[in-house]
CSV table of C-alpha atoms in Angstrom, one decimal:
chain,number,residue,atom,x,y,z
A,149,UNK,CA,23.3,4.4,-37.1
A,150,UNK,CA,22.4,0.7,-38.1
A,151,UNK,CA,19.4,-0.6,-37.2
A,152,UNK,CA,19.5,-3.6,-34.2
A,153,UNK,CA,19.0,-7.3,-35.1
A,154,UNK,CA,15.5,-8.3,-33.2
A,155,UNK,CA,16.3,-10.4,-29.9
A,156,UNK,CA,16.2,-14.3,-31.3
A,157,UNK,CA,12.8,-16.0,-29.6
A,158,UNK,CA,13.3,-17.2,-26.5
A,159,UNK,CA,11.7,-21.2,-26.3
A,160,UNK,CA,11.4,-21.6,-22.5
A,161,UNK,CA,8.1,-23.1,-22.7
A,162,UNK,CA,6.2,-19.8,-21.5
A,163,UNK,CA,5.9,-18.2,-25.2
A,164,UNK,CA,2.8,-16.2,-25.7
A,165,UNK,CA,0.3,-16.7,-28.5
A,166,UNK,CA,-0.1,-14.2,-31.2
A,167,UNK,CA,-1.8,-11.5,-30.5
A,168,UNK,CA,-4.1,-12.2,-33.3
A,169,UNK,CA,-5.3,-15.8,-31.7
A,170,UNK,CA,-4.9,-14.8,-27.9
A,171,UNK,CA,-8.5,-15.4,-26.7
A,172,UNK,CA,-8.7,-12.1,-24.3
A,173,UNK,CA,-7.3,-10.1,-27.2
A,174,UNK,CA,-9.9,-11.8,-29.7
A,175,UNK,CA,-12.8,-11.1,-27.0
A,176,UNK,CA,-12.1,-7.6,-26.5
A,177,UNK,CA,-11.9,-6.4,-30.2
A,178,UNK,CA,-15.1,-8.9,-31.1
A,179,UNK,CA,-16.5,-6.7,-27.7
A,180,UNK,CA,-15.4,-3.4,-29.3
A,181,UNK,CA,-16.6,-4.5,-33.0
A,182,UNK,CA,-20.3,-4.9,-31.1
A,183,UNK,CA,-20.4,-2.1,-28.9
A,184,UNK,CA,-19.4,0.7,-31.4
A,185,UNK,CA,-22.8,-0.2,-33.1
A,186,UNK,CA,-24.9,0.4,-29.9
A,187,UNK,CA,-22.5,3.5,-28.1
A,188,UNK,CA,-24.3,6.3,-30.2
A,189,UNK,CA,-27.9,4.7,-29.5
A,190,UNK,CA,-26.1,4.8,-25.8
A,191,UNK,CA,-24.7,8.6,-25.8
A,192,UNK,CA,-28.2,10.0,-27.4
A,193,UNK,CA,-30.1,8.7,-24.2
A,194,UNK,CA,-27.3,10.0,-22.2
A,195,UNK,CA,-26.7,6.1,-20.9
A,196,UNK,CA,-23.7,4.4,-20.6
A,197,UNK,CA,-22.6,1.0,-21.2
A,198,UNK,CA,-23.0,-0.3,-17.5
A,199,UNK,CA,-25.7,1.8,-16.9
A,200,UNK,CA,-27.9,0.2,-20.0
A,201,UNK,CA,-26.9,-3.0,-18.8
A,202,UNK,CA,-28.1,-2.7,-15.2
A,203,UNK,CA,-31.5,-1.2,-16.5
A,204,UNK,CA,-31.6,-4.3,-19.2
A,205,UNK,CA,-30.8,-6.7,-16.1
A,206,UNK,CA,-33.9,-5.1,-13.6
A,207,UNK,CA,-36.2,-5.3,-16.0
A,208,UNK,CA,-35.3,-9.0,-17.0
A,209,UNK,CA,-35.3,-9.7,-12.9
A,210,UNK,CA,-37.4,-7.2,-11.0
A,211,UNK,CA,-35.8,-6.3,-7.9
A,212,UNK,CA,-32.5,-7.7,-6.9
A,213,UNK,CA,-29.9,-7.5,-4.4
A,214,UNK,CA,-27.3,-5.0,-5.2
A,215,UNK,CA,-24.4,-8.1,-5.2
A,216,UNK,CA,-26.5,-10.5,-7.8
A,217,UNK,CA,-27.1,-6.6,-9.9
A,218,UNK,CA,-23.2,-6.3,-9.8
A,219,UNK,CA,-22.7,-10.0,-11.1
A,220,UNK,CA,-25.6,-10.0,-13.8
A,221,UNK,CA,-24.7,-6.6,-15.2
A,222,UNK,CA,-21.0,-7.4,-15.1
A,223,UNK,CA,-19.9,-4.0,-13.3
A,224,UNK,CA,-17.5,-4.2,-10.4
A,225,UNK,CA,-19.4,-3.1,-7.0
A,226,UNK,CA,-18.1,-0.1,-6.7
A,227,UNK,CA,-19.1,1.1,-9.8
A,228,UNK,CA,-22.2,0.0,-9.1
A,229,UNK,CA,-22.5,2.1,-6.0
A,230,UNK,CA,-22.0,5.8,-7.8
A,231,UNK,CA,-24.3,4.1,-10.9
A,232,UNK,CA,-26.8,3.4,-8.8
A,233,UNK,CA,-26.7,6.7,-7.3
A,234,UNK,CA,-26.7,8.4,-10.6
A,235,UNK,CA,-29.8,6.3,-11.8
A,236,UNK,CA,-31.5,6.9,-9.1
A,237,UNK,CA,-31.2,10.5,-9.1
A,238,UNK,CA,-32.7,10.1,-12.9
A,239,UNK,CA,-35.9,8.4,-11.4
A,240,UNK,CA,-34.9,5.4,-13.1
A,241,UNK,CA,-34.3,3.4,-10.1
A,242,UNK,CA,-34.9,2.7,-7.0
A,243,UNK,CA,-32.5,1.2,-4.0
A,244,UNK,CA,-34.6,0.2,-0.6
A,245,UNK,CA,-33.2,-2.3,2.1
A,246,UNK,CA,-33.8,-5.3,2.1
A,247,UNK,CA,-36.9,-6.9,4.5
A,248,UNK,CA,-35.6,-9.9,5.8
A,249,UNK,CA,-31.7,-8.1,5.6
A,250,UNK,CA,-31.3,-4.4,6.6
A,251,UNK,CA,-27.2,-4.7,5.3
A,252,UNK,CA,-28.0,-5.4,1.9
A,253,UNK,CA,-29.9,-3.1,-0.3
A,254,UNK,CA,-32.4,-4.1,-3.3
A,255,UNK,CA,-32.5,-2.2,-6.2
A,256,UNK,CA,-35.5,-1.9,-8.7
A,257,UNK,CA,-36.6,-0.2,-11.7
A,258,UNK,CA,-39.0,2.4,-11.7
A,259,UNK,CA,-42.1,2.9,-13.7
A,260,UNK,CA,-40.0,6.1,-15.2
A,261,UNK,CA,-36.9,3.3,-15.8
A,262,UNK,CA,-39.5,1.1,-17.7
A,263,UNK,CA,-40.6,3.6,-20.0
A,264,UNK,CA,-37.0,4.8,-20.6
A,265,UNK,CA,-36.0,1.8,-21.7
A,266,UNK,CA,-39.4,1.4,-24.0
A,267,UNK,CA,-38.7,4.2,-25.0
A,268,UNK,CA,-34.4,3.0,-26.6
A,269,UNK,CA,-35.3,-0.6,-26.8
A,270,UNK,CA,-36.6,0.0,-30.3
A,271,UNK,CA,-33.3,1.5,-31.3
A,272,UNK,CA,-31.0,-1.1,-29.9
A,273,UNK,CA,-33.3,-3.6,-31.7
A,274,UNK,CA,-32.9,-2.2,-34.7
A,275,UNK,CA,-29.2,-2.0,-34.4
A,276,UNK,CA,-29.5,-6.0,-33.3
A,277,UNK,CA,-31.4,-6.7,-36.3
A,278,UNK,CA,-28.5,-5.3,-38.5
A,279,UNK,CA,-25.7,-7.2,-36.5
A,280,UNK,CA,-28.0,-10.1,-37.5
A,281,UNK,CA,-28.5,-9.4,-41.2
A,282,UNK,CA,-24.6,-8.9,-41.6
A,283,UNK,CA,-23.6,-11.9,-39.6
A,284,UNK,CA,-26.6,-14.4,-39.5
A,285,UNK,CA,-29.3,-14.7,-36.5
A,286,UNK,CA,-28.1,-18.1,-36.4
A,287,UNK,CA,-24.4,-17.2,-36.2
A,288,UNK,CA,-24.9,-15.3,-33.6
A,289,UNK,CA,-27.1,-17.6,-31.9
A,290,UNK,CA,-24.7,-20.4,-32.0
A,291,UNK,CA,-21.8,-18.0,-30.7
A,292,UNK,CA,-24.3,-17.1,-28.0
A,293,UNK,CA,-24.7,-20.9,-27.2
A,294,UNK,CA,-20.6,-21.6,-27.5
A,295,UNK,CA,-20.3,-18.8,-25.4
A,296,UNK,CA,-22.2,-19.6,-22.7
A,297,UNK,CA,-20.9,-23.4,-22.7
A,298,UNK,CA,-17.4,-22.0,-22.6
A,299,UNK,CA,-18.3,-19.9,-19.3
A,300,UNK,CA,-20.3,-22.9,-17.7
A,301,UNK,CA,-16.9,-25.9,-18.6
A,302,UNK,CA,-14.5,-22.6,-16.6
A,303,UNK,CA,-16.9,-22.6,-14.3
A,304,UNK,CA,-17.4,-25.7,-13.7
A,305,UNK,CA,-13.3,-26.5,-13.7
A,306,UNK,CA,-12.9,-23.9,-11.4
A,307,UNK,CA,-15.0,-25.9,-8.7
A,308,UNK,CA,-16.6,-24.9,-5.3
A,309,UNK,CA,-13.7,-23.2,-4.2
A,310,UNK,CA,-14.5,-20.1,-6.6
A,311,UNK,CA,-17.7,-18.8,-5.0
């Protein structure tokens, strides 16, 4: 049987990019190419991804409303819901109503969260301070800073209408 000619491109003005310089694509694997050094840190303190970063985001803010926890940490609310659930049944949390507004609940870490994550913080350091001796603290600082102006310009195009 012979083989098929491939289609011809189609030029309708809606080609894609290569996958090799689409900026999702490129995101996601420089995402994956990180994470794979932290995810055994992760799995030997029985943690996962969105777990560690809603105990890395309460400690940084204290107690916060479950809504700003779900948009710091990055984890849809849902999510959130069973994590907060699971964490709390660890001790590493806890989730109280808020004073001034009984619908929405605020979510701290515990003094048992804080010395879980004095306890693995030396580990993910460590792994950090690898990332930064193969790439360059400076790199990575100026990615960090790119990064974080990128977000703030689509932010910023996408106007009030967003929130």
């Amino acid at each position: 049987m012979a083989e098929k000619a491939p289609l011809p491109a189609v030029r309708d003005g809606f080609e894609l990019t290569a996958a090799q310089r689409s900026l999702p694509i490129a995101l996601l694997r420089a995402r994956e190419m990180v994470m794979e050094r932290f995810r055994p840190m992760l799995n030997a303190h029985d943690v996962s991804e969105q777990q560690w970063r809603v105990l890395r985001v309460l400690r940084e803010s204290g107690a916060i409303d479950a809504t700003k926890l779900a948009e710091r940490a990055c984890v849809l609310a849902p999510s959130l819901t069973r994590m907060l659930r699971s964490l709390e049944g660890r001790g590493l949390i806890e989730t109280r109503r808020d004073t001034e507004d009984r619908r929405r609940a605020r979510v701290a870490l515990t003094a048992q969260g804080d010395a879980f994550l004095r306890a693995a913080s030396p580990q993910s350091a460590a792994i950090y301070a690898q990332l930064e001796a193969e790439v360059g603290a400076q790199r990575i600082a100026r990615l960090l800073d790119e990064l974080n102006d990128f977000m703030a310009a689509l932010d910023q195009s996408q106007g009030p209408t967003k929130r």
